[in-house]
């Protein structure tokens, strides 16, 4: 049952984010167009479709994710309402707009084939993407302009260091990055230094990586040789993974006192009473050594030394 819920949640999350981003893009285009009023019926239809898909999935999603998706739908609803009010003061053109068939507007959550994140034209204001880089040192300055709260996707990186902690700590800047949800896919030989985010972290297809992350929910799939320094309020989940080591989020990256949380890793590929062979916990000495290496990676010239930082 847990495995089925996990698989459904992965698929739904990807499709929901695509549909949400596509609708946001349509709202932005309608707002910039000569006659937003012409688009309102179309936008309202797709908002209702998105709301229904979310309602149908109720009970099959983690409660926190469900709440976040509901808030995102409410934000879309407000954007359309604002567009409706603003359009009343704009004169209409006399010519008719070309009718756009619904199939070209939004992906259908229940039927549309799954597409990888980042393949559609998504507005940077609510969904940030870092992708297709190698041997690079990426920081907050590498991100496009964004709102204070955003979803973040990181994929297709090789031999990269991604440091989104700010100058010295998680809360070093007044313009802190507030990540609602994190999606990571297809990373090899990388170091991810991320703040404590508000929502879920979904990670797939990673190899030889070190991750520093705090989140509400953590799920890793089809990954190998990963060190994870984690702060979490629930139990992390792994599936089809091997050689994963877990430790505590470094206190040096937090500007406030935090009591280490003891969590229990759930391995969906080993649902037995015996200990899972697919993960282990870092010893205090290993934790200290890894934190030291991770701290040293916060230098631009450390990219060439990634092999000494990530597990092999």
Short mmCIF file of C-alpha atoms in Angstrom, two decimals:
data_model
loop_
_atom_site.label_atom_id
_atom_site.label_comp_id
_atom_site.label_asym_id
_atom_site.label_seq_id
_atom_site.Cartn_x
_atom_site.Cartn_y
_atom_site.Cartn_z
CA UNK A 1 0.00 0.00 0.00
CA UNK A 2 2.77 2.45 0.92
CA UNK A 3 4.63 1.67 -2.29
CA UNK A 4 1.52 2.26 -4.39
CA UNK A 5 0.88 5.59 -2.64
CA UNK A 6 4.47 6.64 -3.24
CA UNK A 7 4.31 5.79 -6.96
CA UNK A 8 0.98 7.59 -7.41
CA UNK A 9 2.29 10.65 -5.56
CA UNK A 10 5.36 10.87 -7.82
CA UNK A 11 3.28 10.73 -10.99
CA UNK A 12 0.61 13.13 -9.75
CA UNK A 13 3.17 15.67 -8.52
CA UNK A 14 4.92 15.83 -11.88
CA UNK A 15 1.67 16.22 -13.83
CA UNK A 16 0.22 18.73 -11.35
CA UNK A 17 3.31 20.94 -11.58
CA UNK A 18 3.17 20.86 -15.39
CA UNK A 19 -0.52 21.76 -15.43
CA UNK A 20 -0.05 24.49 -12.83
CA UNK A 21 2.87 26.06 -14.70
CA UNK A 22 1.04 25.90 -18.03
CA UNK A 23 -1.99 27.63 -16.51
CA UNK A 24 0.23 30.32 -14.97
CA UNK A 25 1.78 30.93 -18.37
CA UNK A 26 -1.66 31.26 -19.97
CA UNK A 27 -2.67 33.77 -17.27
CA UNK A 28 0.46 35.84 -17.93
CA UNK A 29 -0.19 35.84 -21.68
CA UNK A 30 -3.82 36.81 -21.14
CA UNK A 31 -2.79 39.63 -18.83
CA UNK A 32 -0.42 41.02 -21.47
CA UNK A 33 -2.88 40.56 -24.34
CA UNK A 34 -5.20 43.17 -25.85
CA UNK A 35 -8.39 41.60 -24.47
CA UNK A 36 -8.00 39.43 -21.34
CA UNK A 37 -11.78 39.04 -21.12
CA UNK A 38 -11.71 36.71 -24.13
CA UNK A 39 -9.50 34.25 -22.23
CA UNK A 40 -11.41 34.11 -18.95
CA UNK A 41 -13.77 31.28 -19.85
CA UNK A 42 -10.88 29.18 -21.06
CA UNK A 43 -8.80 29.90 -17.96
CA UNK A 44 -11.73 29.18 -15.66
CA UNK A 45 -12.30 25.84 -17.37
CA UNK A 46 -8.72 24.71 -16.83
CA UNK A 47 -8.71 25.96 -13.25
CA UNK A 48 -11.82 23.87 -12.58
CA UNK A 49 -10.15 20.87 -14.25
CA UNK A 50 -7.05 21.26 -12.08
CA UNK A 51 -9.19 21.59 -8.94
CA UNK A 52 -11.16 18.46 -9.82
CA UNK A 53 -7.99 16.43 -10.46
CA UNK A 54 -6.67 17.48 -7.07
CA UNK A 55 -9.97 16.64 -5.38
CA UNK A 56 -9.97 13.20 -7.03
CA UNK A 57 -6.47 12.56 -5.68
CA UNK A 58 -7.46 13.52 -2.13
CA UNK A 59 -6.55 10.76 0.28
CA UNK A 60 -3.89 9.33 -2.02
CA UNK A 61 -1.37 12.13 -1.43
CA UNK A 62 0.71 13.01 1.64
CA UNK A 63 -1.27 15.49 3.75
CA UNK A 64 1.37 18.21 3.51
CA UNK A 65 1.57 17.94 -0.29
CA UNK A 66 -2.22 18.02 -0.50
CA UNK A 67 -2.30 21.26 1.50
CA UNK A 68 0.41 22.86 -0.64
CA UNK A 69 -1.38 21.97 -3.87
CA UNK A 70 -4.63 23.41 -2.51
CA UNK A 71 -2.84 26.67 -1.69
CA UNK A 72 -1.39 26.77 -5.20
CA UNK A 73 -4.85 26.31 -6.72
CA UNK A 74 -6.16 29.16 -4.56
CA UNK A 75 -3.33 31.37 -5.83
CA UNK A 76 -4.29 30.58 -9.42
CA UNK A 77 -7.93 31.32 -8.62
CA UNK A 78 -6.97 34.73 -7.22
CA UNK A 79 -4.86 35.50 -10.30
CA UNK A 80 -7.81 34.75 -12.58
CA UNK A 81 -10.16 36.83 -10.40
CA UNK A 82 -7.71 39.75 -10.54
CA UNK A 83 -7.53 39.36 -14.31
CA UNK A 84 -11.31 39.40 -14.52
CA UNK A 85 -11.51 42.66 -12.54
CA UNK A 86 -8.75 44.36 -14.53
CA UNK A 87 -10.24 43.32 -17.87
CA UNK A 88 -13.46 45.22 -17.18
CA UNK A 89 -11.65 48.53 -17.67
CA UNK A 90 -9.94 47.46 -20.92
CA UNK A 91 -11.69 48.01 -24.27
CA UNK A 92 -12.20 45.02 -26.51
CA UNK A 93 -10.98 44.80 -30.08
CA UNK A 94 -13.64 44.16 -32.68
CA UNK A 95 -11.94 41.23 -34.35
CA UNK A 96 -12.34 37.70 -33.05
CA UNK A 97 -9.44 35.83 -31.59
CA UNK A 98 -8.46 32.52 -33.11
CA UNK A 99 -9.98 29.65 -31.18
CA UNK A 100 -7.36 27.51 -29.46
CA UNK A 101 -8.27 23.89 -28.87
CA UNK A 102 -8.00 22.78 -25.24
CA UNK A 103 -5.49 20.07 -26.11
CA UNK A 104 -2.90 22.71 -26.94
CA UNK A 105 -3.23 24.59 -23.68
CA UNK A 106 -2.66 22.35 -20.69
CA UNK A 107 -1.53 18.82 -20.04
CA UNK A 108 -4.33 16.58 -18.80
CA UNK A 109 -3.29 15.15 -15.47
CA UNK A 110 -5.15 11.86 -15.77
CA UNK A 111 -4.32 11.00 -19.39
CA UNK A 112 -1.37 13.01 -20.69
CA UNK A 113 1.98 11.12 -20.93
CA UNK A 114 4.51 12.03 -18.26
CA UNK A 115 7.06 14.59 -19.40
CA UNK A 116 10.30 15.44 -17.65
CA UNK A 117 10.36 18.64 -15.65
CA UNK A 118 11.66 21.58 -17.60
CA UNK A 119 10.59 20.45 -21.07
CA UNK A 120 7.68 22.89 -21.18
CA UNK A 121 7.77 26.66 -21.20
CA UNK A 122 7.37 27.47 -17.52
CA UNK A 123 7.33 30.91 -15.91
CA UNK A 124 10.41 31.55 -13.80
CA UNK A 125 8.43 33.47 -11.19
CA UNK A 126 7.08 30.35 -9.48
CA UNK A 127 9.22 27.47 -10.77
CA UNK A 128 13.01 27.80 -10.90
CA UNK A 129 15.16 25.42 -12.90
CA UNK A 130 18.88 24.60 -12.77
CA UNK A 131 19.79 22.16 -15.51
CA UNK A 132 22.22 20.90 -18.15
CA UNK A 133 25.51 21.97 -16.58
CA UNK A 134 28.83 20.26 -15.96
CA UNK A 135 31.92 21.21 -13.96
CA UNK A 136 30.20 24.33 -12.66
CA UNK A 137 29.86 26.14 -9.35
CA UNK A 138 26.24 27.29 -9.07
CA UNK A 139 24.93 29.71 -6.43
CA UNK A 140 21.85 31.84 -5.91
CA UNK A 141 23.22 34.27 -8.47
CA UNK A 142 22.89 31.46 -11.03
CA UNK A 143 19.10 31.48 -10.59
CA UNK A 144 16.81 33.70 -12.67
CA UNK A 145 14.66 36.31 -10.98
CA UNK A 146 12.03 34.74 -8.79
CA UNK A 147 9.37 35.44 -6.21
CA UNK A 148 10.17 34.98 -2.53
CA UNK A 149 8.53 31.55 -2.55
CA UNK A 150 9.12 29.12 -5.38
CA UNK A 151 9.41 25.52 -6.52
CA UNK A 152 12.88 24.41 -7.59
CA UNK A 153 13.92 21.74 -10.10
CA UNK A 154 17.55 20.62 -10.45
CA UNK A 155 18.38 18.09 -13.17
CA UNK A 156 21.01 16.90 -15.64
CA UNK A 157 24.11 18.04 -13.73
CA UNK A 158 27.53 16.40 -13.73
CA UNK A 159 30.53 17.34 -11.55
CA UNK A 160 28.80 20.43 -10.17
CA UNK A 161 28.55 22.14 -6.80
CA UNK A 162 25.17 23.78 -6.12
CA UNK A 163 25.40 26.11 -3.12
CA UNK A 164 22.09 27.86 -2.38
CA UNK A 165 22.78 28.54 1.29
CA UNK A 166 23.61 32.22 0.86
CA UNK A 167 26.86 33.91 1.84
CA UNK A 168 27.56 32.29 5.19
CA UNK A 169 24.47 30.47 6.41
CA UNK A 170 20.93 29.57 5.54
CA UNK A 171 19.57 32.95 6.64
CA UNK A 172 22.47 35.14 5.56
CA UNK A 173 20.51 37.30 3.10
CA UNK A 174 17.42 39.48 3.43
CA UNK A 175 16.20 38.01 0.13
CA UNK A 176 16.23 34.43 1.30
CA UNK A 177 15.19 31.73 -1.09
CA UNK A 178 12.00 30.10 0.18
CA UNK A 179 11.54 26.77 -1.60
CA UNK A 180 8.06 25.23 -1.49
CA UNK A 181 9.04 21.97 -3.22
CA UNK A 182 12.26 20.48 -4.57
CA UNK A 183 12.62 18.10 -7.53
CA UNK A 184 16.03 16.61 -8.37
CA UNK A 185 16.77 14.20 -11.22
CA UNK A 186 19.78 12.79 -13.08
CA UNK A 187 22.75 14.11 -11.11
CA UNK A 188 26.19 12.51 -10.96
CA UNK A 189 29.27 13.50 -8.97
CA UNK A 190 27.59 16.58 -7.51
CA UNK A 191 27.38 18.39 -4.18
CA UNK A 192 24.04 20.00 -3.26
CA UNK A 193 24.05 22.51 -0.41
CA UNK A 194 20.45 23.53 0.17
CA UNK A 195 18.60 25.39 2.92
CA UNK A 196 15.84 23.97 5.06
CA UNK A 197 12.82 24.10 2.77
CA UNK A 198 9.16 24.18 3.70
CA UNK A 199 7.85 21.28 1.62
CA UNK A 200 8.83 17.98 0.05
CA UNK A 201 12.02 16.90 -1.68
CA UNK A 202 11.77 14.31 -4.47
CA UNK A 203 15.11 12.99 -5.77
CA UNK A 204 15.61 10.50 -8.59
CA UNK A 205 18.45 8.93 -10.57
CA UNK A 206 21.44 10.23 -8.62
CA UNK A 207 24.94 8.75 -8.51
CA UNK A 208 27.99 9.64 -6.40
CA UNK A 209 26.52 12.74 -4.77
CA UNK A 210 26.55 14.52 -1.43
CA UNK A 211 23.38 16.29 -0.32
CA UNK A 212 22.83 18.77 2.50
CA UNK A 213 19.13 19.44 2.90
CA UNK A 214 16.36 20.16 5.36
CA UNK A 215 12.74 19.45 4.42
CA UNK A 216 9.34 18.27 5.58
CA UNK A 217 9.38 15.08 3.51
CA UNK A 218 12.29 13.36 1.75
CA UNK A 219 11.95 10.68 -0.95
CA UNK A 220 14.77 9.22 -3.02
CA UNK A 221 14.38 6.78 -5.89
CA UNK A 222 16.82 4.81 -8.10
CA UNK A 223 20.01 6.32 -6.67
CA UNK A 224 23.37 4.94 -5.59
CA UNK A 225 26.39 6.08 -3.55
CA UNK A 226 24.77 9.08 -1.89
CA UNK A 227 25.65 10.84 1.36
CA UNK A 228 22.73 12.76 2.86
CA UNK A 229 23.04 15.27 5.70
CA UNK A 230 19.39 15.72 6.55
CA UNK A 231 17.11 17.72 8.81
CA UNK A 232 13.56 16.38 8.59
CA UNK A 233 10.32 16.39 10.57
CA UNK A 234 9.18 12.99 9.24
CA UNK A 235 10.89 9.77 8.19
CA UNK A 236 12.84 9.80 4.91
CA UNK A 237 11.85 7.25 2.26
CA UNK A 238 14.10 5.49 -0.24
CA UNK A 239 13.24 3.01 -2.98
CA UNK A 240 15.44 1.12 -5.46
CA UNK A 241 18.50 2.70 -3.87
CA UNK A 242 21.84 1.35 -2.69
CA UNK A 243 24.84 2.58 -0.66
CA UNK A 244 23.02 5.53 0.90
CA UNK A 245 24.44 7.06 4.09
CA UNK A 246 22.40 9.39 6.32
CA UNK A 247 23.61 11.95 8.83
CA UNK A 248 22.53 15.16 10.54
CA UNK A 249 22.20 18.55 8.84
CA UNK A 250 25.31 20.61 9.81
CA UNK A 251 24.67 22.97 12.70
CA UNK A 252 27.14 25.41 11.11
CA UNK A 253 24.63 26.07 8.31
CA UNK A 254 21.87 27.13 10.70
CA UNK A 255 21.86 30.50 12.47
CA UNK A 256 19.72 29.25 15.35
CA UNK A 257 19.96 26.44 17.84
CA UNK A 258 18.46 23.20 16.65
CA UNK A 259 18.11 19.91 18.46
CA UNK A 260 19.16 17.01 16.22
CA UNK A 261 16.12 15.00 15.17
CA UNK A 262 16.32 11.23 15.27
CA UNK A 263 14.59 9.81 12.22
CA UNK A 264 13.99 6.31 10.93
CA UNK A 265 14.73 5.67 7.24
CA UNK A 266 11.99 3.76 5.42
CA UNK A 267 13.22 1.49 2.61
CA UNK A 268 10.33 0.54 0.33
CA UNK A 269 12.57 -1.98 -1.43
CA UNK A 270 13.18 -3.86 1.82
CA UNK A 271 9.89 -4.17 3.68
CA UNK A 272 11.08 -6.78 6.15
CA UNK A 273 11.84 -7.03 9.82
CA UNK A 274 15.58 -7.25 9.19
CA UNK A 275 17.82 -4.23 8.72
CA UNK A 276 17.96 -2.88 5.18
CA UNK A 277 21.28 -3.47 3.37
CA UNK A 278 20.68 -0.44 1.16
CA UNK A 279 21.46 2.36 3.63
CA UNK A 280 23.42 3.09 6.78
CA UNK A 281 23.88 5.88 9.31
CA UNK A 282 27.04 7.94 9.46
CA UNK A 283 29.21 7.41 12.52
CA UNK A 284 30.15 10.54 14.49
CA UNK A 285 33.64 10.45 12.95
CA UNK A 286 32.27 10.03 9.43
CA UNK A 287 29.79 12.84 10.08
CA UNK A 288 32.58 15.17 11.20
CA UNK A 289 34.76 14.33 8.19
CA UNK A 290 31.89 14.82 5.75
CA UNK A 291 30.84 18.16 7.23
CA UNK A 292 34.45 19.33 6.99
CA UNK A 293 34.60 18.35 3.31
CA UNK A 294 31.22 19.91 2.60
CA UNK A 295 32.29 23.18 4.21
CA UNK A 296 35.43 23.23 2.08
CA UNK A 297 33.32 22.72 -1.05
CA UNK A 298 31.91 26.24 -0.66
CA UNK A 299 34.79 27.59 -2.72
CA UNK A 300 34.65 28.20 -6.45
CA UNK A 301 37.90 26.31 -7.02
CA UNK A 302 36.54 23.22 -5.24
CA UNK A 303 34.79 21.95 -8.38
CA UNK A 304 37.97 20.19 -9.46
CA UNK A 305 38.11 18.40 -6.12
CA UNK A 306 34.59 16.93 -6.16
CA UNK A 307 35.90 13.36 -6.15
CA UNK A 308 37.31 13.94 -2.66
CA UNK A 309 33.92 15.20 -1.42
CA UNK A 310 31.36 12.80 -2.91
CA UNK A 311 31.23 9.07 -2.14
CA UNK A 312 32.85 6.75 -4.67
#
